[in-house]
């Protein structure tokens, strides 16, 4: 198991999009550890947040639940959140569980 971490959080030049790059596996243990940090980054009045998952090789239903909770909290604040560069393995989980019907997902 590779504990997830936030590699970077930076605004895309020329846009209002905050890109948060994650790396590592998301499961029950790691999703609960990263949620407070992730929430503090994206719930500070941003207009548009993109979570770059290109460094996330594995995500189970706990990670999916994290993204749903984050999406709901952001939507309540008027913040758009999307998942970008989602690798094949997590993409299959997102599609089977229907996350891609709730949160905008850009698959690799």
Short mmCIF file of N, CA and C in Angstrom, two decimals, residues 8-55:
data_model
loop_
_atom_site.label_atom_id
_atom_site.label_comp_id
_atom_site.label_asym_id
_atom_site.label_seq_id
_atom_site.Cartn_x
_atom_site.Cartn_y
_atom_site.Cartn_z
N UNK A 8 1.21 18.44 -5.30
CA UNK A 8 1.21 19.88 -5.53
C UNK A 8 -0.21 20.40 -5.60
N UNK A 9 -0.34 21.67 -5.34
CA UNK A 9 -1.61 22.37 -5.49
C UNK A 9 -1.26 23.74 -6.04
N UNK A 10 -1.60 23.96 -7.30
CA UNK A 10 -1.23 25.21 -7.95
C UNK A 10 -2.29 25.63 -8.94
N UNK A 11 -2.41 26.90 -9.13
CA UNK A 11 -3.36 27.45 -10.09
C UNK A 11 -2.79 27.29 -11.50
N UNK A 12 -3.64 26.85 -12.42
CA UNK A 12 -3.24 26.74 -13.81
C UNK A 12 -3.06 28.15 -14.37
N UNK A 13 -1.92 28.45 -14.98
CA UNK A 13 -1.68 29.80 -15.50
C UNK A 13 -2.79 30.25 -16.47
N UNK A 14 -3.26 31.46 -16.27
CA UNK A 14 -4.26 32.03 -17.15
C UNK A 14 -5.68 31.58 -16.88
N UNK A 15 -5.89 30.79 -15.82
CA UNK A 15 -7.24 30.31 -15.49
C UNK A 15 -7.49 30.48 -13.99
N UNK A 16 -8.71 30.18 -13.61
CA UNK A 16 -9.04 30.20 -12.18
C UNK A 16 -9.07 28.79 -11.60
N UNK A 17 -8.51 27.84 -12.33
CA UNK A 17 -8.54 26.43 -11.90
C UNK A 17 -7.39 26.12 -10.95
N UNK A 18 -7.75 25.57 -9.80
CA UNK A 18 -6.75 25.06 -8.87
C UNK A 18 -6.58 23.58 -9.18
N UNK A 19 -5.36 23.18 -9.53
CA UNK A 19 -5.06 21.78 -9.83
C UNK A 19 -4.34 21.17 -8.63
N UNK A 20 -4.95 20.12 -8.08
CA UNK A 20 -4.37 19.41 -6.94
C UNK A 20 -3.95 18.03 -7.44
N UNK A 21 -2.65 17.76 -7.39
CA UNK A 21 -2.14 16.49 -7.91
C UNK A 21 -1.95 15.51 -6.76
N UNK A 22 -2.63 14.36 -6.88
CA UNK A 22 -2.53 13.30 -5.87
C UNK A 22 -1.65 12.17 -6.38
N UNK A 23 -1.02 11.49 -5.45
CA UNK A 23 -0.25 10.31 -5.81
C UNK A 23 -0.40 9.27 -4.71
N UNK A 24 -0.39 8.00 -5.09
CA UNK A 24 -0.53 6.90 -4.14
C UNK A 24 -1.89 6.25 -4.25
N UNK A 25 -2.06 5.18 -3.48
CA UNK A 25 -3.30 4.39 -3.51
C UNK A 25 -4.34 4.97 -2.57
N UNK A 26 -5.62 4.89 -2.98
CA UNK A 26 -6.73 5.34 -2.14
C UNK A 26 -7.57 4.15 -1.73
N UNK A 27 -7.57 3.85 -0.43
CA UNK A 27 -8.39 2.78 0.12
C UNK A 27 -8.97 3.29 1.44
N UNK A 28 -9.61 2.42 2.20
CA UNK A 28 -10.26 2.85 3.43
C UNK A 28 -9.31 3.59 4.36
N UNK A 29 -8.15 3.05 4.57
CA UNK A 29 -7.19 3.66 5.48
C UNK A 29 -6.66 4.99 4.96
N UNK A 30 -6.23 5.01 3.72
CA UNK A 30 -5.58 6.21 3.19
C UNK A 30 -6.58 7.32 2.85
N UNK A 31 -7.78 6.97 2.43
CA UNK A 31 -8.78 8.00 2.09
C UNK A 31 -9.14 8.81 3.33
N UNK A 32 -9.29 8.16 4.47
CA UNK A 32 -9.64 8.89 5.69
C UNK A 32 -8.50 9.77 6.16
N UNK A 33 -7.28 9.39 5.87
CA UNK A 33 -6.12 10.20 6.26
C UNK A 33 -5.96 11.43 5.38
N UNK A 34 -6.28 11.31 4.10
CA UNK A 34 -6.05 12.43 3.20
C UNK A 34 -7.25 13.39 3.11
N UNK A 35 -8.44 12.94 3.50
CA UNK A 35 -9.63 13.77 3.34
C UNK A 35 -9.53 15.15 4.00
N UNK A 36 -9.09 15.27 5.25
CA UNK A 36 -9.04 16.61 5.85
C UNK A 36 -8.09 17.56 5.11
N UNK A 37 -6.96 17.04 4.66
CA UNK A 37 -6.00 17.86 3.94
C UNK A 37 -6.58 18.29 2.60
N UNK A 38 -7.18 17.36 1.91
CA UNK A 38 -7.78 17.66 0.61
C UNK A 38 -8.92 18.66 0.76
N UNK A 39 -9.77 18.46 1.75
CA UNK A 39 -10.89 19.38 1.98
C UNK A 39 -10.40 20.79 2.28
N UNK A 40 -9.35 20.90 3.07
CA UNK A 40 -8.85 22.24 3.41
C UNK A 40 -8.30 22.96 2.18
N UNK A 41 -7.79 22.22 1.22
CA UNK A 41 -7.27 22.83 0.00
C UNK A 41 -8.39 23.29 -0.93
N UNK A 42 -9.40 22.48 -1.11
CA UNK A 42 -10.40 22.79 -2.13
C UNK A 42 -11.61 23.55 -1.60
N UNK A 43 -11.78 23.61 -0.30
CA UNK A 43 -12.96 24.28 0.25
C UNK A 43 -12.63 25.66 0.79
N UNK A 44 -11.82 26.38 0.06
CA UNK A 44 -11.47 27.73 0.51
C UNK A 44 -11.92 28.80 -0.48
N UNK A 45 -13.07 28.53 -1.09
CA UNK A 45 -13.65 29.54 -1.97
C UNK A 45 -13.18 29.49 -3.41
N UNK A 46 -12.62 28.37 -3.82
CA UNK A 46 -12.17 28.24 -5.21
C UNK A 46 -13.38 28.15 -6.14
N UNK A 47 -13.21 28.61 -7.37
CA UNK A 47 -14.27 28.49 -8.38
C UNK A 47 -14.25 27.13 -9.05
N UNK A 48 -13.05 26.67 -9.38
CA UNK A 48 -12.89 25.46 -10.17
C UNK A 48 -11.69 24.69 -9.62
N UNK A 49 -11.90 23.41 -9.33
CA UNK A 49 -10.85 22.56 -8.78
C UNK A 49 -10.74 21.31 -9.64
N UNK A 50 -9.53 21.00 -10.05
CA UNK A 50 -9.26 19.77 -10.80
C UNK A 50 -8.34 18.90 -9.94
N UNK A 51 -8.77 17.68 -9.68
CA UNK A 51 -7.94 16.73 -8.96
C UNK A 51 -7.24 15.84 -9.99
N UNK A 52 -5.94 15.99 -10.10
CA UNK A 52 -5.15 15.22 -11.05
C UNK A 52 -4.82 13.88 -10.41
N UNK A 53 -5.40 12.81 -10.96
CA UNK A 53 -5.21 11.48 -10.39
C UNK A 53 -4.22 10.63 -11.19
N UNK A 54 -3.42 11.26 -12.03
CA UNK A 54 -2.49 10.50 -12.86
C UNK A 54 -1.51 9.66 -12.03
N UNK A 55 -1.27 10.04 -10.78
CA UNK A 55 -0.38 9.29 -9.91
C UNK A 55 -1.09 8.37 -8.93
#
